[in-house]
Amino acid sequence: MITPPPRIARPLGQLTTGITLLAILVFVATASAVLSLAFARSQHGASLDRGLTIALLLNIALILLGWRRQRVLVEELKAAQTRALVAGHDALTGLLARRAFGEAGAAAIAQARARNRLAALVLIDIDRVKRVNDLHGHAVGDALVKAIASEVVEASPHGAPVARLSGTEFACLLPVEPSYPETVDRFAERLAARLAEPFQVDGRPLQVEAAIGIARSDAAGWQVDSLIRAASIALAAAKSAESAPIIWFEAAMARELEARNAVERALRVAIPRHEIVPYFEPQVDLTTGALTGFEALARWERPNQPPLTPDRFIPIAEESGLIDQLSLALMLQAFAQARDWDAELSVAANLSPAQLKDAWLAQKIVKLLTETGFPAHRLELEITEAALIDNLPLAQSTLTSLKEQGVKLVLDDFGTGYSSLSHLRALPLDRLKIDCAYVGTLNDSSDSASVVNAILRLAESLNLPVIAEGVRDGAIAERLKAMGCQRAQGYLYGQPMAPAAARTMLAERRLLRGALPAAPRAAVG
């Protein structure tokens, strides 16, 4: 923020200057007369008039005081101007800070409009700087940021406002000829190519990744803030895209963001109200056909509204940090429902990768088991391979704690992620689960058949049973059985069903042990 000079500095400076000049004029007008009179009196042996002497000395004192005060105010004014300059620019890179960029950007936009041009705001976010800070220290990280800023400035057109808006976020505002909009694309591509090259900092080659979002005034508005907001939306899309580091803002992005935010707001209300409930998908023994348990899947029952599918609200729950609350709320309801099922029936529940970053996860799950009276040995927790990447030691500690309580562990979607044999050896797994992408095409693709067979042989060597998901017909079931797969689930055995429907099915098969379970006692916060 630009700090203005103190409001009283200029008036006081003018007043002090006036007093000093007045004192000098008075001194010039009276000093010669006073000195002449003093000389004449001294010739006749008379003493100098006391009042004239005091007036002369006061006049000299005013001159000295005014001169000194003038110097102090000048220094204060210079310091205020320096503070304003520093506040208007980023201290590390010397680029414009956010407020100064807003002022410079507004002037650039006004100039572009006057010349019948458009304005484009290019927003650049740099990844991996934090990793450099962690590995090499903040001094090296700061040097890297300065080098990145230099590249952004050198790539930008002369006179274009360039800013560092936050730690790793830079912005540049460009005038655009409506007939040549591709110039912005060329600028962004050139900048992305330069930032993709390794930076040499203190003899170290440091690599960063850049994502770029672009917004143009004809789509996002003519205000700097609206351009930054639109470019930020495009930047978020670029960061989440696997192969599109440069993305232009489109109005549909803003609508999608608003829809996403609406879902997040609704989630915050729905989760504690238990409006998101477990649906149960049957799992069977491929050899005997007997029911072995159910997987609990999230379904959002929205009164007077169309349902939202899990692939719509689960990612939003993960991004917004609500996934732990959602997962625990589902477990609470599922455990309460399944408590009086046959003792041989298991309940499988999914864990998000984000949950395995929580050092207290094991305690939270054990608390739910205790509150609902659901036996730990009937719970199977499914984890994906991606959950093991960020912090394998923490995941190993959490899962081992749950295993010691009797909980069974299943590695979900095996074959589609990043697991290695070291993961299989390090984790106390009870089962592998083959992804439906391979199972569904087992009889149609030799590649899928080879992958499934390889997984089954690997699991056999590790003495790990396997469950296949996505079994849609008898031919696939027979093929899996012949290949040595032990369990399966899919539409062949029944679609995910509401708790009441699951109870009806179990009652018909005489697989209920007692009365209806009590409702969950408390919302999970």
XYZ file of C-alpha atoms in Angstrom:
525
model
C 0.000 0.000 0.000
C 1.364 3.432 -0.916
C 1.747 5.570 2.199
C 1.093 9.288 1.544
C 3.411 11.873 3.119
C 2.161 13.321 6.421
C -0.568 15.843 5.756
C 0.972 18.516 8.004
C 4.464 18.311 6.509
C 3.838 20.643 3.562
C 1.898 23.392 5.477
C 4.415 23.338 8.294
C 7.270 23.498 5.824
C 5.712 26.515 4.112
C 5.074 28.227 7.472
C 8.616 27.615 8.660
C 10.041 28.891 5.397
C 7.904 32.042 5.675
C 9.009 32.701 9.244
C 12.643 32.188 8.313
C 12.418 34.577 5.333
C 10.584 37.158 7.449
C 13.252 36.913 10.137
C 15.967 37.388 7.545
C 14.216 40.466 6.102
C 13.756 41.943 9.565
C 17.395 41.219 10.308
C 18.549 42.892 7.083
C 16.313 45.944 7.737
C 17.278 46.436 11.380
C 20.686 44.926 11.854
C 22.604 47.715 10.111
C 20.743 50.409 12.072
C 21.215 48.578 15.342
C 24.908 48.052 14.698
C 25.426 51.707 13.664
C 23.644 52.887 16.792
C 25.703 50.528 18.906
C 28.911 51.885 17.382
C 27.870 55.526 17.939
C 26.910 54.898 21.555
C 30.178 53.130 22.183
C 32.063 56.253 20.894
C 30.299 58.437 23.454
C 30.625 55.908 26.240
C 26.877 55.184 26.337
C 25.468 51.687 26.779
C 23.496 49.901 24.015
C 19.712 49.966 24.355
C 18.610 46.709 26.036
C 15.437 46.319 23.926
C 17.359 46.635 20.647
C 19.867 44.045 21.800
C 17.154 41.563 22.741
C 15.353 42.147 19.419
C 18.554 41.514 17.472
C 19.316 38.312 19.376
C 15.746 37.051 18.961
C 15.957 37.763 15.262
C 19.136 35.690 14.975
C 17.583 32.893 17.033
C 14.517 32.818 14.753
C 16.752 32.520 11.719
C 18.687 29.610 13.247
C 15.506 27.890 14.501
C 13.777 28.264 11.136
C 16.788 26.906 9.256
C 17.030 23.895 11.560
C 13.305 23.161 11.417
C 13.399 23.469 7.648
C 16.086 20.776 7.483
C 14.076 18.439 9.757
C 10.917 18.819 7.646
C 12.829 18.239 4.432
C 14.215 14.988 5.856
C 10.730 13.925 7.007
C 9.318 14.642 3.571
C 12.081 12.629 1.900
C 11.470 9.710 4.303
C 7.720 9.795 3.598
C 8.384 9.782 -0.134
C 10.779 6.843 0.301
C 8.169 4.920 2.291
C 5.605 5.601 -0.407
C 8.002 4.353 -3.065
C 8.864 1.207 -1.111
C 5.207 0.474 -0.339
C 4.288 0.872 -3.989
C 6.898 -1.649 -5.091
C 7.692 -5.190 -4.032
C 10.707 -5.059 -1.713
C 12.324 -8.223 -3.111
C 11.897 -7.820 -6.858
C 11.288 -4.095 -7.290
C 8.136 -4.839 -9.306
C 4.886 -3.017 -8.653
C 2.922 -4.133 -5.604
C -0.807 -4.854 -5.870
C -2.147 -1.342 -5.194
C 0.438 0.379 -7.350
C -0.305 -2.144 -10.092
C -3.987 -1.247 -9.807
C -3.179 2.430 -10.336
C -0.746 1.790 -13.198
C -3.110 -0.747 -14.734
C -6.029 1.692 -14.641
C -3.936 4.270 -16.464
C -2.849 1.674 -19.038
C -6.452 0.555 -19.596
C -7.617 4.161 -20.053
C -4.853 4.721 -22.585
C -5.768 1.530 -24.441
C -9.449 2.527 -24.640
C -8.513 5.975 -25.912
C -6.642 4.288 -28.769
C -9.477 1.816 -29.487
C -7.477 -1.086 -28.134
C -8.319 -3.873 -25.711
C -6.408 -4.765 -22.555
C -5.265 -8.236 -21.520
C -4.111 -9.231 -18.063
C -1.675 -12.140 -17.937
C -1.446 -13.842 -14.526
C 1.486 -16.184 -13.881
C 1.769 -18.586 -10.957
C 5.061 -20.340 -10.229
C 5.147 -23.781 -8.626
C 8.047 -25.483 -6.793
C 9.425 -22.331 -5.145
C 8.410 -23.637 -1.710
C 10.301 -26.826 -2.431
C 13.405 -24.759 -3.189
C 12.945 -22.907 0.108
C 12.669 -26.194 1.975
C 15.675 -27.795 0.277
C 18.091 -24.886 -0.081
C 16.867 -22.155 2.276
C 14.975 -18.922 1.798
C 18.000 -16.999 0.548
C 18.192 -19.270 -2.503
C 14.410 -19.134 -2.844
C 14.485 -15.328 -2.822
C 17.222 -15.314 -5.456
C 15.092 -17.627 -7.569
C 12.063 -15.327 -7.258
C 14.197 -12.355 -8.330
C 15.439 -14.307 -11.351
C 11.856 -15.215 -12.284
C 10.811 -11.567 -11.950
C 13.625 -10.545 -14.297
C 12.425 -13.052 -16.893
C 8.867 -11.729 -16.654
C 10.065 -8.132 -17.093
C 12.350 -8.978 -20.012
C 9.578 -10.875 -21.790
C 7.021 -8.086 -21.268
C 6.540 -5.235 -23.747
C 8.276 -1.979 -22.864
C 6.139 0.169 -20.598
C 3.668 -2.599 -19.678
C 2.846 -2.615 -15.934
C 4.382 -5.690 -14.288
C 3.663 -6.681 -10.682
C 4.338 -9.306 -8.073
C 0.893 -9.785 -6.563
C 1.882 -12.438 -4.019
C 4.753 -14.761 -3.188
C 4.768 -16.688 -6.480
C 2.149 -14.806 -8.512
C 3.069 -12.223 -11.120
C 0.914 -10.080 -13.425
C 1.414 -8.119 -16.606
C -1.136 -5.891 -18.356
C -0.839 -5.604 -22.138
C -2.580 -3.431 -24.742
C -4.113 -5.560 -27.483
C -4.927 -4.663 -31.057
C -8.386 -6.171 -31.698
C -7.262 -7.316 -35.147
C -4.164 -9.078 -33.737
C -5.258 -10.827 -30.519
C -2.748 -13.621 -31.127
C 0.041 -11.341 -29.901
C -1.004 -12.140 -26.333
C -0.783 -15.866 -27.050
C 2.709 -15.409 -28.453
C 3.737 -13.415 -25.388
C 2.373 -16.066 -23.005
C 3.963 -18.912 -24.956
C 7.306 -17.108 -25.068
C 7.133 -16.415 -21.344
C 6.151 -20.012 -20.533
C 9.077 -21.294 -22.597
C 11.521 -19.018 -20.774
C 10.213 -20.042 -17.372
C 10.456 -23.725 -18.304
C 14.230 -23.418 -18.649
C 16.312 -24.199 -15.536
C 17.401 -21.168 -13.495
C 21.013 -21.040 -12.374
C 21.033 -19.790 -8.776
C 24.245 -20.012 -6.760
C 25.499 -22.643 -9.145
C 22.355 -24.747 -8.762
C 20.064 -25.551 -11.686
C 16.553 -24.955 -10.313
C 13.448 -25.980 -12.221
C 10.027 -24.420 -11.741
C 6.616 -24.909 -13.329
C 4.492 -22.021 -14.537
C 0.746 -21.837 -15.114
C -0.750 -18.836 -16.912
C -4.284 -17.469 -16.891
C -5.307 -14.684 -19.288
C -8.329 -12.386 -19.223
C -9.241 -9.774 -21.855
C -11.238 -6.627 -21.234
C -13.958 -7.452 -23.771
C -14.744 -10.660 -21.822
C -13.920 -9.678 -18.237
C -14.533 -5.939 -18.039
C -12.419 -2.796 -18.084
C -11.514 -2.650 -14.393
C -8.193 -3.963 -13.103
C -9.894 -5.875 -10.287
C -12.316 -7.606 -12.666
C -9.435 -8.557 -14.966
C -7.453 -9.979 -12.045
C -10.480 -11.957 -10.845
C -11.146 -13.381 -14.301
C -7.479 -14.188 -14.900
C -7.386 -15.922 -11.484
C -10.281 -18.161 -12.551
C -8.440 -19.039 -15.769
C -5.231 -19.590 -13.791
C -6.960 -22.065 -11.477
C -8.126 -23.989 -14.538
C -4.595 -23.951 -15.957
C -3.143 -25.268 -12.687
C -5.608 -28.146 -12.557
C -5.150 -29.066 -16.236
C -2.554 -31.711 -16.989
C -1.425 -30.393 -20.367
C -2.722 -26.814 -20.679
C -0.479 -24.410 -18.728
C -1.981 -21.414 -20.601
C -5.756 -20.884 -20.450
C -7.927 -17.920 -21.455
C -10.836 -16.849 -19.294
C -14.317 -17.659 -20.584
C -17.628 -16.607 -19.080
C -18.556 -20.267 -18.594
C -15.683 -20.562 -16.109
C -17.239 -17.943 -13.852
C -20.594 -19.745 -14.020
C -18.914 -23.044 -13.168
C -17.092 -21.419 -10.249
C -20.347 -20.028 -8.897
C -21.999 -23.429 -9.262
C -19.061 -25.033 -7.461
C -19.295 -22.503 -4.636
C -23.031 -23.161 -4.381
C -22.330 -26.889 -3.982
C -19.716 -26.169 -1.313
C -22.138 -23.969 0.616
C -24.801 -26.664 0.412
C -22.314 -29.321 1.551
C -21.560 -27.372 4.711
C -25.237 -27.589 5.588
C -25.957 -31.096 4.300
C -23.132 -32.993 6.008
C -24.061 -32.280 9.654
C -27.720 -32.856 8.788
C -26.896 -36.327 7.429
C -28.489 -35.466 4.093
C -25.594 -37.316 2.439
C -26.261 -40.949 3.230
C -24.585 -44.318 2.599
C -25.912 -46.508 -0.194
C -24.797 -50.125 -0.043
C -23.371 -52.040 -3.020
C -23.291 -55.852 -2.560
C -20.045 -57.823 -2.610
C -20.082 -61.562 -3.218
C -17.850 -64.630 -3.067
C -17.181 -65.671 -6.664
C -16.848 -69.334 -5.761
C -20.022 -69.768 -3.716
C -22.073 -66.753 -4.779
C -22.670 -65.937 -1.123
C -23.052 -62.329 0.017
C -19.925 -61.257 1.897
C -20.652 -57.600 2.607
C -21.312 -54.178 1.125
C -19.366 -51.134 0.065
C -20.820 -47.932 1.516
C -21.052 -45.239 -1.183
C -22.048 -41.605 -0.709
C -25.372 -40.435 -2.110
C -26.782 -36.941 -1.623
C -30.508 -36.855 -1.005
C -31.568 -33.281 -1.754
C -35.238 -32.557 -1.018
C -37.054 -31.009 -3.996
C -33.833 -30.858 -6.006
C -32.196 -33.145 -8.555
C -29.585 -35.447 -7.028
C -25.883 -34.695 -7.354
C -23.649 -37.597 -8.322
C -20.559 -38.365 -6.206
C -18.209 -37.424 -9.028
C -19.671 -33.931 -8.739
C -19.619 -33.295 -4.983
C -16.772 -35.529 -3.733
C -14.021 -33.511 -5.535
C -15.522 -30.296 -4.147
C -15.524 -31.776 -0.647
C -11.848 -32.663 -1.096
C -10.883 -29.228 -2.428
C -12.773 -27.385 0.300
C -11.429 -29.480 3.173
C -14.821 -31.038 3.943
C -13.929 -34.583 2.931
C -12.924 -35.700 6.424
C -16.209 -34.471 7.898
C -18.154 -36.086 5.045
C -16.343 -39.424 5.278
C -16.751 -39.696 9.040
C -20.435 -38.772 8.822
C -20.971 -41.548 6.268
C -19.120 -44.054 8.438
C -21.205 -43.096 11.452
C -24.427 -43.766 9.559
C -23.132 -46.937 7.891
C -21.904 -48.430 11.184
C -25.242 -47.696 12.857
C -27.125 -49.338 9.975
C -24.878 -52.406 9.758
C -24.486 -53.077 13.467
C -27.184 -55.771 13.534
C -26.368 -57.369 10.190
C -25.096 -60.940 10.142
C -21.720 -61.130 11.888
C -20.038 -62.373 8.714
C -21.007 -59.335 6.632
C -18.399 -56.632 6.213
C -18.755 -52.923 5.435
C -16.200 -51.285 3.141
C -15.647 -47.520 3.416
C -13.445 -45.289 1.306
C -10.719 -43.023 2.661
C -9.659 -39.926 0.768
C -5.929 -39.211 0.251
C -6.461 -35.985 2.205
C -7.622 -37.947 5.248
C -4.388 -39.896 5.450
C -2.583 -36.604 6.115
C -4.457 -36.387 9.421
C -2.373 -37.830 12.243
C -5.560 -38.284 14.337
C -7.492 -40.253 11.710
C -7.095 -43.628 13.431
C -8.406 -42.236 16.722
C -11.409 -40.660 14.972
C -12.403 -43.934 13.313
C -11.935 -45.966 16.498
C -14.134 -43.435 18.301
C -16.927 -43.995 15.750
C -16.619 -47.771 16.112
C -16.888 -47.439 19.870
C -19.870 -45.060 19.760
C -21.871 -47.238 17.349
C -20.803 -50.618 18.735
C -19.744 -51.783 15.276
C -17.016 -54.472 15.428
C -13.682 -53.299 14.023
C -13.027 -56.638 12.288
C -16.092 -56.112 10.081
C -14.777 -52.801 8.723
C -12.723 -52.711 5.526
C -11.104 -49.377 4.709
C -10.296 -48.784 1.059
C -7.381 -46.509 0.200
C -6.219 -45.460 -3.245
C -2.648 -45.679 -4.446
C -2.461 -41.888 -4.742
C -3.004 -41.615 -0.985
C 0.418 -43.146 -0.369
C 2.468 -40.682 -2.379
C 2.575 -37.534 -0.241
C 3.531 -39.003 3.120
C 4.032 -42.752 3.157
C 5.423 -42.877 6.740
C 2.342 -41.113 8.147
C -0.006 -43.293 6.082
C 1.859 -46.384 7.264
C 1.591 -45.293 10.912
C -2.136 -44.508 10.635
C -3.019 -47.710 8.809
C -0.928 -49.839 11.172
C -2.793 -48.351 14.140
C -6.124 -49.247 12.546
C -4.887 -52.712 11.652
C -3.961 -53.302 15.291
C -7.582 -52.518 16.217
C -8.763 -55.273 13.876
C -9.729 -53.116 10.863
C -9.001 -54.670 7.450
C -7.219 -52.649 4.756
C -7.860 -52.783 1.016
C -5.749 -51.130 -1.693
C -8.346 -49.723 -4.090
C -8.087 -49.185 -7.869
C -4.930 -51.261 -8.007
C -3.114 -50.944 -11.310
C -4.203 -47.386 -12.087
C -2.000 -45.410 -9.691
C 1.560 -45.219 -8.474
C 1.961 -48.184 -6.178
C 5.167 -50.122 -6.126
C 6.133 -53.406 -4.553
C 7.694 -51.417 -1.713
C 4.233 -50.032 -0.879
C 2.741 -53.508 -0.861
C 5.460 -54.707 1.516
C 5.340 -51.601 3.751
C 1.582 -51.554 4.348
C -0.370 -54.158 6.352
C -2.860 -54.849 3.537
C -5.570 -57.517 3.615
C -6.816 -57.301 0.030
C -6.276 -55.743 -3.396
C -9.097 -54.315 -5.483
C -8.949 -54.313 -9.275
C -10.297 -51.164 -10.908
C -13.491 -51.421 -12.941
C -11.703 -49.936 -15.975
C -9.911 -53.272 -16.418
C -12.714 -55.515 -15.188
C -15.371 -54.012 -17.449
C -13.279 -54.678 -20.573
C -11.853 -57.993 -19.454
C -13.498 -59.997 -22.260
C -13.092 -57.275 -24.879
C -9.452 -56.278 -24.491
C -6.414 -58.507 -24.370
C -4.539 -55.706 -22.615
C -7.121 -55.569 -19.835
C -7.025 -59.358 -19.510
C -3.223 -59.258 -19.231
C -3.339 -56.578 -16.536
C -5.973 -58.431 -14.508
C -4.039 -61.676 -14.771
C -0.802 -59.963 -13.713
C -2.500 -58.429 -10.678
C -3.967 -61.751 -9.652
C -0.607 -63.521 -9.958
C 1.119 -60.774 -7.972
C -1.553 -60.909 -5.265
C -1.256 -64.686 -5.134
C 2.490 -64.447 -4.565
C 1.866 -61.962 -1.733
C -0.974 -64.065 -0.287
C -3.442 -61.196 -0.762
C -7.048 -61.973 -1.790
C -8.477 -59.886 -4.638
C -11.855 -58.266 -5.202
C -12.909 -57.044 -8.644
C -15.325 -54.142 -9.080
C -17.442 -53.317 -12.100
C -18.679 -56.859 -12.853
C -21.646 -56.241 -15.129
C -22.402 -59.687 -16.575
C -21.986 -63.404 -15.957
C -19.300 -63.849 -18.609
C -16.961 -61.479 -16.807
C -17.741 -63.157 -13.484
C -16.905 -66.594 -14.897
C -13.657 -65.314 -16.416
C -12.588 -63.770 -13.117
C -13.459 -66.958 -11.238
C -11.387 -69.012 -13.662
C -8.446 -66.613 -13.234
C -8.494 -67.042 -9.453
C -10.270 -63.884 -8.254
C -12.025 -64.431 -4.906
C -14.657 -61.686 -4.612
C -16.563 -59.303 -6.872
C -19.054 -56.467 -6.936
C -20.979 -54.719 -9.711
C -24.374 -54.370 -11.311
C -24.554 -58.142 -11.887
C -25.078 -58.503 -8.133
C -27.125 -55.373 -7.543
C -26.818 -51.618 -7.776
C -26.044 -49.485 -4.715
C -29.197 -49.434 -2.599
C -30.623 -47.213 0.098
C -30.338 -48.426 3.705
C -33.999 -49.464 3.810
C -33.648 -51.520 0.624
C -30.505 -53.183 1.959
C -32.331 -54.124 5.154
C -35.203 -55.591 3.186
C -32.826 -57.753 1.161
C -31.011 -58.905 4.271
C -34.277 -59.684 6.046
C -35.383 -61.826 3.113
C -32.097 -63.743 3.343
C -32.349 -64.021 7.136
C -29.150 -62.045 7.584
C -30.418 -59.623 10.258
C -29.634 -60.380 13.880
C -31.843 -57.944 15.794
C -33.990 -54.851 15.874
C -33.598 -51.799 13.725
C -30.499 -49.798 14.608
C -30.779 -46.554 16.486
C -30.244 -43.336 14.606
C -26.746 -41.805 14.802
C -26.396 -39.995 18.085
C -24.421 -37.002 16.937
C -23.399 -35.198 13.809
C -19.753 -35.477 12.874
C -18.057 -32.101 12.991
